[in-house]
mmCIF file of C-alpha atoms in Angstrom:
data_model
loop_
_atom_site.group_PDB
_atom_site.id
_atom_site.type_symbol
_atom_site.label_atom_id
_atom_site.label_comp_id
_atom_site.label_asym_id
_atom_site.label_seq_id
_atom_site.Cartn_x
_atom_site.Cartn_y
_atom_site.Cartn_z
ATOM 1 C CA UNK A 1 61.081 123.215 82.053
ATOM 2 C CA UNK A 2 58.615 125.935 83.058
ATOM 3 C CA UNK A 3 55.885 124.512 80.725
ATOM 4 C CA UNK A 4 55.519 121.042 83.308
ATOM 5 C CA UNK A 5 52.944 120.921 85.893
ATOM 6 C CA UNK A 6 54.921 121.321 89.399
ATOM 7 C CA UNK A 7 58.156 122.521 87.770
ATOM 8 C CA UNK A 8 58.080 125.793 89.777
ATOM 9 C CA UNK A 9 57.447 123.612 92.868
ATOM 10 C CA UNK A 10 60.174 120.963 91.944
ATOM 11 C CA UNK A 11 62.700 124.065 91.597
ATOM 12 C CA UNK A 12 62.046 125.531 94.939
ATOM 13 C CA UNK A 13 62.111 122.078 96.557
ATOM 14 C CA UNK A 14 65.268 120.944 94.519
ATOM 15 C CA UNK A 15 67.308 124.287 95.425
ATOM 16 C CA UNK A 16 66.530 124.668 98.958
ATOM 17 C CA UNK A 17 67.120 120.636 99.694
ATOM 18 C CA UNK A 18 70.741 121.156 97.949
ATOM 19 C CA UNK A 19 71.350 124.407 99.840
ATOM 20 C CA UNK A 20 70.388 122.930 103.263
ATOM 21 C CA UNK A 21 72.564 119.738 102.586
ATOM 22 C CA UNK A 22 75.606 120.903 101.130
ATOM 23 C CA UNK A 23 77.412 122.792 104.410
ATOM 24 C CA UNK A 24 76.286 119.652 106.109
ATOM 25 C CA UNK A 25 77.583 117.033 103.460
ATOM 26 C CA UNK A 26 80.752 118.678 102.735
ATOM 27 C CA UNK A 27 82.033 120.689 105.522
ATOM 28 C CA UNK A 28 84.889 123.265 104.865
ATOM 29 C CA UNK A 29 88.295 121.730 103.754
ATOM 30 C CA UNK A 30 85.793 119.793 100.894
ATOM 31 C CA UNK A 31 86.362 116.303 102.296
ATOM 32 C CA UNK A 32 83.000 114.643 101.400
ATOM 33 C CA UNK A 33 81.542 113.433 104.762
ATOM 34 C CA UNK A 34 81.388 109.460 103.334
ATOM 35 C CA UNK A 35 84.606 109.269 102.539
ATOM 36 C CA UNK A 36 84.480 107.835 99.480
ATOM 37 C CA UNK A 37 86.470 109.818 96.589
ATOM 38 C CA UNK A 38 83.517 108.330 93.964
ATOM 39 C CA UNK A 39 80.863 110.073 95.865
ATOM 40 C CA UNK A 40 82.952 113.043 96.407
ATOM 41 C CA UNK A 41 82.755 113.264 92.828
ATOM 42 C CA UNK A 42 79.500 112.275 92.242
ATOM 43 C CA UNK A 43 78.171 115.392 94.551
ATOM 44 C CA UNK A 44 80.649 117.425 92.627
ATOM 45 C CA UNK A 45 78.882 116.810 89.566
ATOM 46 C CA UNK A 46 75.155 117.348 90.928
ATOM 47 C CA UNK A 47 76.437 120.819 92.571
ATOM 48 C CA UNK A 48 78.238 121.657 89.537
ATOM 49 C CA UNK A 49 75.495 120.875 87.474
ATOM 50 C CA UNK A 50 72.871 123.065 89.886
ATOM 51 C CA UNK A 51 75.275 125.952 89.517
ATOM 52 C CA UNK A 52 75.718 126.027 85.804
ATOM 53 C CA UNK A 53 72.151 126.060 85.491
ATOM 54 C CA UNK A 54 71.593 128.575 87.889
ATOM 55 C CA UNK A 55 73.807 130.645 86.372
ATOM 56 C CA UNK A 56 72.297 129.940 82.972
ATOM 57 C CA UNK A 57 68.812 131.244 84.306
ATOM 58 C CA UNK A 58 70.166 134.111 86.424
ATOM 59 C CA UNK A 59 69.345 132.495 90.034
ATOM 60 C CA UNK A 60 71.875 133.806 92.110
ATOM 61 C CA UNK A 61 73.497 131.439 94.616
ATOM 62 C CA UNK A 62 74.998 132.083 97.869
ATOM 63 C CA UNK A 63 78.807 132.137 97.241
ATOM 64 C CA UNK A 64 78.933 129.083 99.490
ATOM 65 C CA UNK A 65 78.355 126.874 96.595
ATOM 66 C CA UNK A 66 80.808 127.449 94.471
ATOM 67 C CA UNK A 67 83.608 127.818 97.323
ATOM 68 C CA UNK A 68 82.202 124.394 98.435
ATOM 69 C CA UNK A 69 82.873 122.613 94.607
ATOM 70 C CA UNK A 70 86.150 124.086 94.287
ATOM 71 C CA UNK A 71 87.327 122.986 97.922
ATOM 72 C CA UNK A 72 86.054 119.795 96.857
ATOM 73 C CA UNK A 73 87.832 119.530 93.341
ATOM 74 C CA UNK A 74 91.187 120.817 95.107
ATOM 75 C CA UNK A 75 90.968 118.006 97.571
ATOM 76 C CA UNK A 76 90.696 115.705 94.722
ATOM 77 C CA UNK A 77 93.573 117.308 92.952
ATOM 78 C CA UNK A 78 95.733 116.697 95.952
ATOM 79 C CA UNK A 79 94.815 112.899 95.879
ATOM 80 C CA UNK A 80 95.417 113.143 92.005
ATOM 81 C CA UNK A 81 98.240 110.596 91.367
ATOM 82 C CA UNK A 82 101.160 110.981 89.286
ATOM 83 C CA UNK A 83 99.727 109.326 86.296
ATOM 84 C CA UNK A 84 96.681 111.599 86.499
ATOM 85 C CA UNK A 85 94.195 109.282 88.179
ATOM 86 C CA UNK A 86 92.142 109.761 91.449
ATOM 87 C CA UNK A 87 92.587 106.744 93.557
ATOM 88 C CA UNK A 88 89.348 104.791 94.779
ATOM 89 C CA UNK A 89 88.970 105.402 98.484
ATOM 90 C CA UNK A 90 86.159 103.920 100.090
ATOM 91 C CA UNK A 91 82.733 102.578 97.931
ATOM 92 C CA UNK A 92 82.170 103.045 94.398
ATOM 93 C CA UNK A 93 79.258 101.980 92.124
ATOM 94 C CA UNK A 94 80.302 103.956 89.269
ATOM 95 C CA UNK A 95 77.166 106.514 89.212
ATOM 96 C CA UNK A 96 77.648 109.493 86.883
ATOM 97 C CA UNK A 97 75.071 112.413 86.929
ATOM 98 C CA UNK A 98 75.666 112.638 83.064
ATOM 99 C CA UNK A 99 77.335 110.177 82.007
ATOM 100 C CA UNK A 100 78.179 111.478 78.437
ATOM 101 C CA UNK A 101 81.742 109.939 77.750
ATOM 102 C CA UNK A 102 82.949 106.723 78.605
ATOM 103 C CA UNK A 103 85.909 107.116 81.240
ATOM 104 C CA UNK A 104 88.136 104.681 83.350
ATOM 105 C CA UNK A 105 87.746 104.339 86.765
ATOM 106 C CA UNK A 106 89.332 107.373 88.184
ATOM 107 C CA UNK A 107 89.663 109.427 85.257
ATOM 108 C CA UNK A 108 88.205 112.594 86.432
ATOM 109 C CA UNK A 109 88.949 115.190 83.828
ATOM 110 C CA UNK A 110 85.967 115.458 82.334
ATOM 111 C CA UNK A 111 84.551 117.200 85.347
ATOM 112 C CA UNK A 112 88.323 119.199 86.075
ATOM 113 C CA UNK A 113 87.935 120.628 82.772
ATOM 114 C CA UNK A 114 84.128 121.834 82.923
ATOM 115 C CA UNK A 115 84.718 123.284 86.423
ATOM 116 C CA UNK A 116 88.128 125.124 85.358
ATOM 117 C CA UNK A 117 86.200 126.883 82.918
ATOM 118 C CA UNK A 118 83.101 127.384 84.759
ATOM 119 C CA UNK A 119 85.136 128.708 87.966
ATOM 120 C CA UNK A 120 88.191 129.784 86.026
ATOM 121 C CA UNK A 121 90.652 128.085 87.431
ATOM 122 C CA UNK A 122 94.098 127.503 86.233
ATOM 123 C CA UNK A 123 94.910 124.592 88.621
ATOM 124 C CA UNK A 124 92.065 122.433 87.512
ATOM 125 C CA UNK A 125 92.802 123.403 83.688
ATOM 126 C CA UNK A 126 96.453 122.057 84.154
ATOM 127 C CA UNK A 127 95.142 118.565 85.525
ATOM 128 C CA UNK A 128 93.020 118.527 82.872
ATOM 129 C CA UNK A 129 95.117 118.985 80.106
ATOM 130 C CA UNK A 130 93.583 119.874 77.296
ATOM 131 C CA UNK A 131 89.794 120.924 77.256
ATOM 132 C CA UNK A 132 87.485 118.236 77.260
ATOM 133 C CA UNK A 133 83.986 117.324 75.573
ATOM 134 C CA UNK A 134 81.877 117.386 78.599
ATOM 135 C CA UNK A 135 82.911 121.005 78.983
ATOM 136 C CA UNK A 136 81.344 121.761 75.587
ATOM 137 C CA UNK A 137 78.230 120.106 76.137
ATOM 138 C CA UNK A 138 77.625 121.429 79.679
ATOM 139 C CA UNK A 139 78.908 125.300 78.802
ATOM 140 C CA UNK A 140 78.178 125.605 74.832
ATOM 141 C CA UNK A 141 80.723 126.938 72.239
ATOM 142 C CA UNK A 142 81.691 129.687 74.727
ATOM 143 C CA UNK A 143 84.110 126.924 76.283
ATOM 144 C CA UNK A 144 85.779 126.829 73.118
ATOM 145 C CA UNK A 145 86.675 130.298 72.898
ATOM 146 C CA UNK A 146 87.500 130.340 76.503
ATOM 147 C CA UNK A 147 89.975 127.386 76.775
ATOM 148 C CA UNK A 148 93.112 129.197 75.114
ATOM 149 C CA UNK A 149 92.506 132.186 76.990
ATOM 150 C CA UNK A 150 92.539 130.196 80.590
ATOM 151 C CA UNK A 151 96.193 129.796 82.048
ATOM 152 C CA UNK A 152 97.093 126.208 83.113
ATOM 153 C CA UNK A 153 99.339 126.077 86.074
ATOM 154 C CA UNK A 154 100.236 123.201 88.521
ATOM 155 C CA UNK A 155 99.370 123.500 92.363
ATOM 156 C CA UNK A 156 102.048 125.646 94.326
ATOM 157 C CA UNK A 157 102.904 123.095 96.747
ATOM 158 C CA UNK A 158 106.097 121.229 96.107
ATOM 159 C CA UNK A 159 107.604 118.993 98.183
ATOM 160 C CA UNK A 160 105.100 119.120 100.365
ATOM 161 C CA UNK A 161 102.822 117.241 102.966
ATOM 162 C CA UNK A 162 99.150 118.648 102.873
ATOM 163 C CA UNK A 163 96.645 117.500 105.404
ATOM 164 C CA UNK A 164 92.881 117.458 103.940
ATOM 165 C CA UNK A 165 90.526 118.578 106.628
ATOM 166 C CA UNK A 166 92.838 115.820 108.900
ATOM 167 C CA UNK A 167 91.119 113.014 106.828
ATOM 168 C CA UNK A 168 94.267 112.242 104.903
ATOM 169 C CA UNK A 169 97.583 113.151 104.520
ATOM 170 C CA UNK A 170 99.087 113.451 100.814
ATOM 171 C CA UNK A 171 103.462 113.808 100.630
ATOM 172 C CA UNK A 172 104.768 114.022 97.447
ATOM 173 C CA UNK A 173 108.234 114.395 95.886
ATOM 174 C CA UNK A 174 106.091 117.311 93.561
ATOM 175 C CA UNK A 175 103.388 117.580 90.544
ATOM 176 C CA UNK A 176 105.783 115.985 87.567
ATOM 177 C CA UNK A 177 104.532 112.822 85.889
ATOM 178 C CA UNK A 178 106.836 110.975 87.335
ATOM 179 C CA UNK A 179 106.911 111.801 90.837
ATOM 180 C CA UNK A 180 106.655 109.924 93.991
ATOM 181 C CA UNK A 181 103.266 110.478 96.205
ATOM 182 C CA UNK A 182 102.196 108.923 99.405
ATOM 183 C CA UNK A 183 98.391 108.928 100.916
ATOM 184 C CA UNK A 184 98.042 108.401 104.562
ATOM 185 C CA UNK A 185 94.403 108.057 105.602
ATOM 186 C CA UNK A 186 94.005 109.755 108.871
ATOM 187 C CA UNK A 187 90.206 109.977 109.351
ATOM 188 C CA UNK A 188 86.924 108.278 110.381
ATOM 189 C CA UNK A 189 85.406 105.257 108.989
ATOM 190 C CA UNK A 190 82.806 106.700 106.785
ATOM 191 C CA UNK A 191 80.235 109.613 108.014
ATOM 192 C CA UNK A 192 78.650 109.833 111.037
ATOM 193 C CA UNK A 193 75.432 108.564 110.431
ATOM 194 C CA UNK A 194 76.123 105.124 109.111
ATOM 195 C CA UNK A 195 79.519 104.793 107.546
ATOM 196 C CA UNK A 196 77.588 103.056 105.101
ATOM 197 C CA UNK A 197 80.449 103.777 102.187
ATOM 198 C CA UNK A 198 83.636 103.656 104.491
ATOM 199 C CA UNK A 199 85.876 100.967 104.574
ATOM 200 C CA UNK A 200 87.935 99.561 107.571
ATOM 201 C CA UNK A 201 91.197 101.413 106.384
ATOM 202 C CA UNK A 202 91.885 103.397 109.130
ATOM 203 C CA UNK A 203 95.644 104.322 109.066
ATOM 204 C CA UNK A 204 95.905 102.783 105.142
ATOM 205 C CA UNK A 205 98.578 104.021 103.030
ATOM 206 C CA UNK A 206 98.762 104.183 98.893
ATOM 207 C CA UNK A 207 102.044 104.668 97.190
ATOM 208 C CA UNK A 208 102.893 105.653 94.218
ATOM 209 C CA UNK A 209 106.677 105.993 92.799
ATOM 210 C CA UNK A 210 108.431 107.051 89.582
ATOM 211 C CA UNK A 211 104.690 107.881 88.588
ATOM 212 C CA UNK A 212 103.497 104.429 88.770
ATOM 213 C CA UNK A 213 100.954 103.231 91.236
ATOM 214 C CA UNK A 214 102.432 100.784 94.005
ATOM 215 C CA UNK A 215 100.336 100.374 96.921
ATOM 216 C CA UNK A 216 96.821 100.525 96.056
ATOM 217 C CA UNK A 217 93.449 100.414 97.115
ATOM 218 C CA UNK A 218 91.475 97.654 95.852
ATOM 219 C CA UNK A 219 87.939 99.705 95.406
ATOM 220 C CA UNK A 220 84.753 98.115 95.710
ATOM 221 C CA UNK A 221 84.045 94.955 93.478
ATOM 222 C CA UNK A 222 80.392 94.666 93.109
ATOM 223 C CA UNK A 223 77.805 95.705 96.047
ATOM 224 C CA UNK A 224 75.796 92.793 94.924
ATOM 225 C CA UNK A 225 77.967 89.718 93.934
ATOM 226 C CA UNK A 226 77.600 87.894 97.103
ATOM 227 C CA UNK A 227 78.267 89.150 100.787
ATOM 228 C CA UNK A 228 81.844 87.496 101.000
ATOM 229 C CA UNK A 229 83.301 89.719 98.129
ATOM 230 C CA UNK A 230 81.112 92.741 99.362
ATOM 231 C CA UNK A 231 83.216 91.959 102.955
ATOM 232 C CA UNK A 232 86.342 91.031 101.821
ATOM 233 C CA UNK A 233 86.562 94.519 99.305
ATOM 234 C CA UNK A 234 85.505 96.618 102.602
ATOM 235 C CA UNK A 235 87.724 94.829 105.184
ATOM 236 C CA UNK A 236 90.894 95.821 106.749
ATOM 237 C CA UNK A 237 92.762 92.767 105.138
ATOM 238 C CA UNK A 238 92.271 94.430 101.930
ATOM 239 C CA UNK A 239 94.038 97.470 102.813
ATOM 240 C CA UNK A 240 97.608 98.799 103.527
ATOM 241 C CA UNK A 241 97.232 98.907 106.814
ATOM 242 C CA UNK A 242 97.439 96.701 110.417
ATOM 243 C CA UNK A 243 95.381 93.726 111.407
ATOM 244 C CA UNK A 244 95.395 93.138 115.250
ATOM 245 C CA UNK A 245 93.837 89.409 115.728
ATOM 246 C CA UNK A 246 92.606 88.517 112.471
ATOM 247 C CA UNK A 247 89.897 91.387 113.452
ATOM 248 C CA UNK A 248 88.943 93.801 111.141
ATOM 249 C CA UNK A 249 88.836 97.428 112.412
ATOM 250 C CA UNK A 250 85.056 97.396 112.678
ATOM 251 C CA UNK A 251 82.290 94.968 112.716
ATOM 252 C CA UNK A 252 79.813 95.137 109.957
ATOM 253 C CA UNK A 253 76.064 95.205 110.290
ATOM 254 C CA UNK A 254 74.933 94.795 107.292
ATOM 255 C CA UNK A 255 76.376 95.099 103.366
ATOM 256 C CA UNK A 256 75.606 99.150 104.241
ATOM 257 C CA UNK A 257 76.536 99.606 107.721
ATOM 258 C CA UNK A 258 79.123 99.059 110.575
ATOM 259 C CA UNK A 259 78.617 98.321 114.127
ATOM 260 C CA UNK A 260 80.919 100.456 115.055
ATOM 261 C CA UNK A 261 82.709 103.460 113.462
ATOM 262 C CA UNK A 262 85.965 104.025 114.833
ATOM 263 C CA UNK A 263 88.271 107.236 113.861
ATOM 264 C CA UNK A 264 91.682 108.138 113.322
ATOM 265 C CA UNK A 265 92.991 111.018 114.644
ATOM 266 C CA UNK A 266 96.137 113.204 113.031
ATOM 267 C CA UNK A 267 98.295 113.707 115.678
ATOM 268 C CA UNK A 268 101.012 116.145 114.129
ATOM 269 C CA UNK A 269 102.056 117.045 110.716
ATOM 270 C CA UNK A 270 105.370 118.706 110.079
ATOM 271 C CA UNK A 271 106.592 119.612 106.423
ATOM 272 C CA UNK A 272 109.916 120.638 104.974
ATOM 273 C CA UNK A 273 111.778 120.308 101.967
ATOM 274 C CA UNK A 274 113.585 117.387 102.794
ATOM 275 C CA UNK A 275 111.692 116.047 105.399
ATOM 276 C CA UNK A 276 107.325 115.351 105.842
ATOM 277 C CA UNK A 277 106.599 113.836 108.910
ATOM 278 C CA UNK A 278 103.095 112.736 109.933
ATOM 279 C CA UNK A 279 101.567 110.483 113.182
ATOM 280 C CA UNK A 280 98.283 109.509 113.678
ATOM 281 C CA UNK A 281 96.610 106.432 115.442
ATOM 282 C CA UNK A 282 93.266 104.838 116.231
ATOM 283 C CA UNK A 283 91.694 102.979 118.899
ATOM 284 C CA UNK A 284 89.301 100.538 117.123
ATOM 285 C CA UNK A 285 91.215 97.603 118.606
ATOM 286 C CA UNK A 286 90.047 99.028 122.012
ATOM 287 C CA UNK A 287 87.048 96.436 121.563
ATOM 288 C CA UNK A 288 89.449 93.475 122.392
ATOM 289 C CA UNK A 289 89.798 91.903 125.793
ATOM 290 C CA UNK A 290 93.289 93.486 126.038
ATOM 291 C CA UNK A 291 92.706 96.769 124.236
ATOM 292 C CA UNK A 292 95.477 97.829 121.334
ATOM 293 C CA UNK A 293 96.029 101.239 120.325
ATOM 294 C CA UNK A 294 97.462 101.382 117.173
ATOM 295 C CA UNK A 295 99.809 104.296 116.294
ATOM 296 C CA UNK A 296 101.366 104.873 112.555
ATOM 297 C CA UNK A 297 104.368 107.395 112.017
ATOM 298 C CA UNK A 298 105.217 108.140 108.263
ATOM 299 C CA UNK A 299 107.985 109.780 107.175
ATOM 300 C CA UNK A 300 109.204 110.894 103.309
ATOM 301 C CA UNK A 301 113.007 111.532 103.487
ATOM 302 C CA UNK A 302 115.080 113.569 100.855
ATOM 303 C CA UNK A 303 111.936 112.973 98.433
ATOM 304 C CA UNK A 304 112.996 109.497 97.506
ATOM 305 C CA UNK A 305 111.933 106.897 100.665
ATOM 306 C CA UNK A 306 109.408 106.281 103.124
ATOM 307 C CA UNK A 307 109.921 105.100 106.848
ATOM 308 C CA UNK A 308 106.816 104.010 108.271
ATOM 309 C CA UNK A 309 106.711 103.128 112.231
ATOM 310 C CA UNK A 310 103.729 101.189 113.411
ATOM 311 C CA UNK A 311 103.332 101.156 117.361
ATOM 312 C CA UNK A 312 100.725 98.662 118.750
ATOM 313 C CA UNK A 313 100.194 99.256 122.936
ATOM 314 C CA UNK A 314 98.383 96.535 124.227
ATOM 315 C CA UNK A 315 99.610 94.363 127.319
ATOM 316 C CA UNK A 316 99.314 90.896 126.474
ATOM 317 C CA UNK A 317 100.504 88.832 123.497
ATOM 318 C CA UNK A 318 98.936 89.125 119.988
ATOM 319 C CA UNK A 319 99.120 88.133 116.184
ATOM 320 C CA UNK A 320 99.804 91.049 114.097
ATOM 321 C CA UNK A 321 99.470 91.103 110.274
ATOM 322 C CA UNK A 322 100.757 94.252 108.580
ATOM 323 C CA UNK A 323 99.453 93.751 104.920
ATOM 324 C CA UNK A 324 100.470 95.880 101.820
ATOM 325 C CA UNK A 325 98.008 95.873 99.074
ATOM 326 C CA UNK A 326 100.059 95.521 95.571
ATOM 327 C CA UNK A 327 98.541 97.150 92.345
ATOM 328 C CA UNK A 328 98.397 94.039 89.853
ATOM 329 C CA UNK A 329 102.173 94.059 89.287
ATOM 330 C CA UNK A 330 105.026 91.135 89.696
ATOM 331 C CA UNK A 331 105.924 91.066 93.321
ATOM 332 C CA UNK A 332 108.633 88.786 94.612
ATOM 333 C CA UNK A 333 110.822 88.135 97.868
ATOM 334 C CA UNK A 334 114.180 88.557 97.520
ATOM 335 C CA UNK A 335 117.177 88.114 99.614
ATOM 336 C CA UNK A 336 117.389 89.648 103.336
ATOM 337 C CA UNK A 337 113.739 90.061 103.414
ATOM 338 C CA UNK A 338 113.417 92.682 100.815
ATOM 339 C CA UNK A 339 110.301 92.578 98.371
ATOM 340 C CA UNK A 340 110.551 94.270 95.016
ATOM 341 C CA UNK A 341 107.091 95.322 93.136
ATOM 342 C CA UNK A 342 108.347 95.543 89.445
ATOM 343 C CA UNK A 343 106.301 98.154 87.673
ATOM 344 C CA UNK A 344 106.775 98.888 83.815
ATOM 345 C CA UNK A 345 109.583 101.230 83.973
ATOM 346 C CA UNK A 346 110.746 101.097 87.973
ATOM 347 C CA UNK A 347 110.681 99.187 90.895
ATOM 348 C CA UNK A 348 109.433 99.662 94.617
ATOM 349 C CA UNK A 349 111.098 97.969 97.419
ATOM 350 C CA UNK A 350 110.087 97.022 100.808
ATOM 351 C CA UNK A 351 111.622 95.643 103.846
ATOM 352 C CA UNK A 352 109.848 95.260 107.299
ATOM 353 C CA UNK A 353 111.649 95.146 110.603
ATOM 354 C CA UNK A 354 110.765 94.317 113.941
ATOM 355 C CA UNK A 355 111.727 92.956 117.138
ATOM 356 C CA UNK A 356 109.539 89.761 116.487
ATOM 357 C CA UNK A 357 110.664 87.292 114.216
ATOM 358 C CA UNK A 358 108.612 88.029 110.676
ATOM 359 C CA UNK A 359 106.840 85.556 108.143
ATOM 360 C CA UNK A 360 106.327 86.940 104.812
#
């Protein structure tokens, strides 16, 4: 808008801030530093819009901009569940840069479609399925002509265990609609500045089987509905991980802060056609009078079952809660300690084993 007073200064300042902040907030590997899939989406929107406007105005940007946009999108593509939705991880307020269409939670087809055309990316085009109205809004009529010429190819990492900047490990049986997938959180609690939008979900898992979502992250609720609900949704007990002595992995310092910012560490990842293995640990419970280290090992065997082993290393007796957060499904306890979650066309069976008596 060059006719507006200050437009040239706004342009220069905005351009400078975006270029300075990109490598700080989006490190190599494309996982946004706040550990939130929705804020990652929001960041992609901002930078993709920036790149489109710059291209339209013949403003040459450093190659890093398109590179990091692509990396961020492919990180979301790896996390994308078999049903086509991106899971909720960390905070979300539903914010959009340009909310041009009403879309349900986790439906990122609009940005995939726009970016597929702008970056000429076949895998993003595959994830979208078809061109969306957002692509026409942002790219104009040329998008309609370009879409049929763009190949649509799924990612090539079949039966793979993929590490996303060591923050998440994704195990999957394939890329088809009825595939199995597990997401293993192996990164820090939020960003290094405040951790504000991160959740206390170290070593949590999410799981889809036969294309249906079974173990999920319940999301955020609402930031301002009340402190109790705000704390619940970001707490350890709302995630599929281990709680020690009834304590969260970190103590809150307000609705958007944590007193501690513990981090998990990915120790090993091995991937093969019939066996994927990952191990990670955290020491968030080192603050207890008797420090406890939690190490979690996850195997994906024969592309059909997961084995999760939790080692809790301490010296005295502790209360341990092994929590599994199911989607909105019928969940029943059956004979011999099995728990069954019933989806629309499949089931997930879960059983725990321990050298101490367990109460479900």
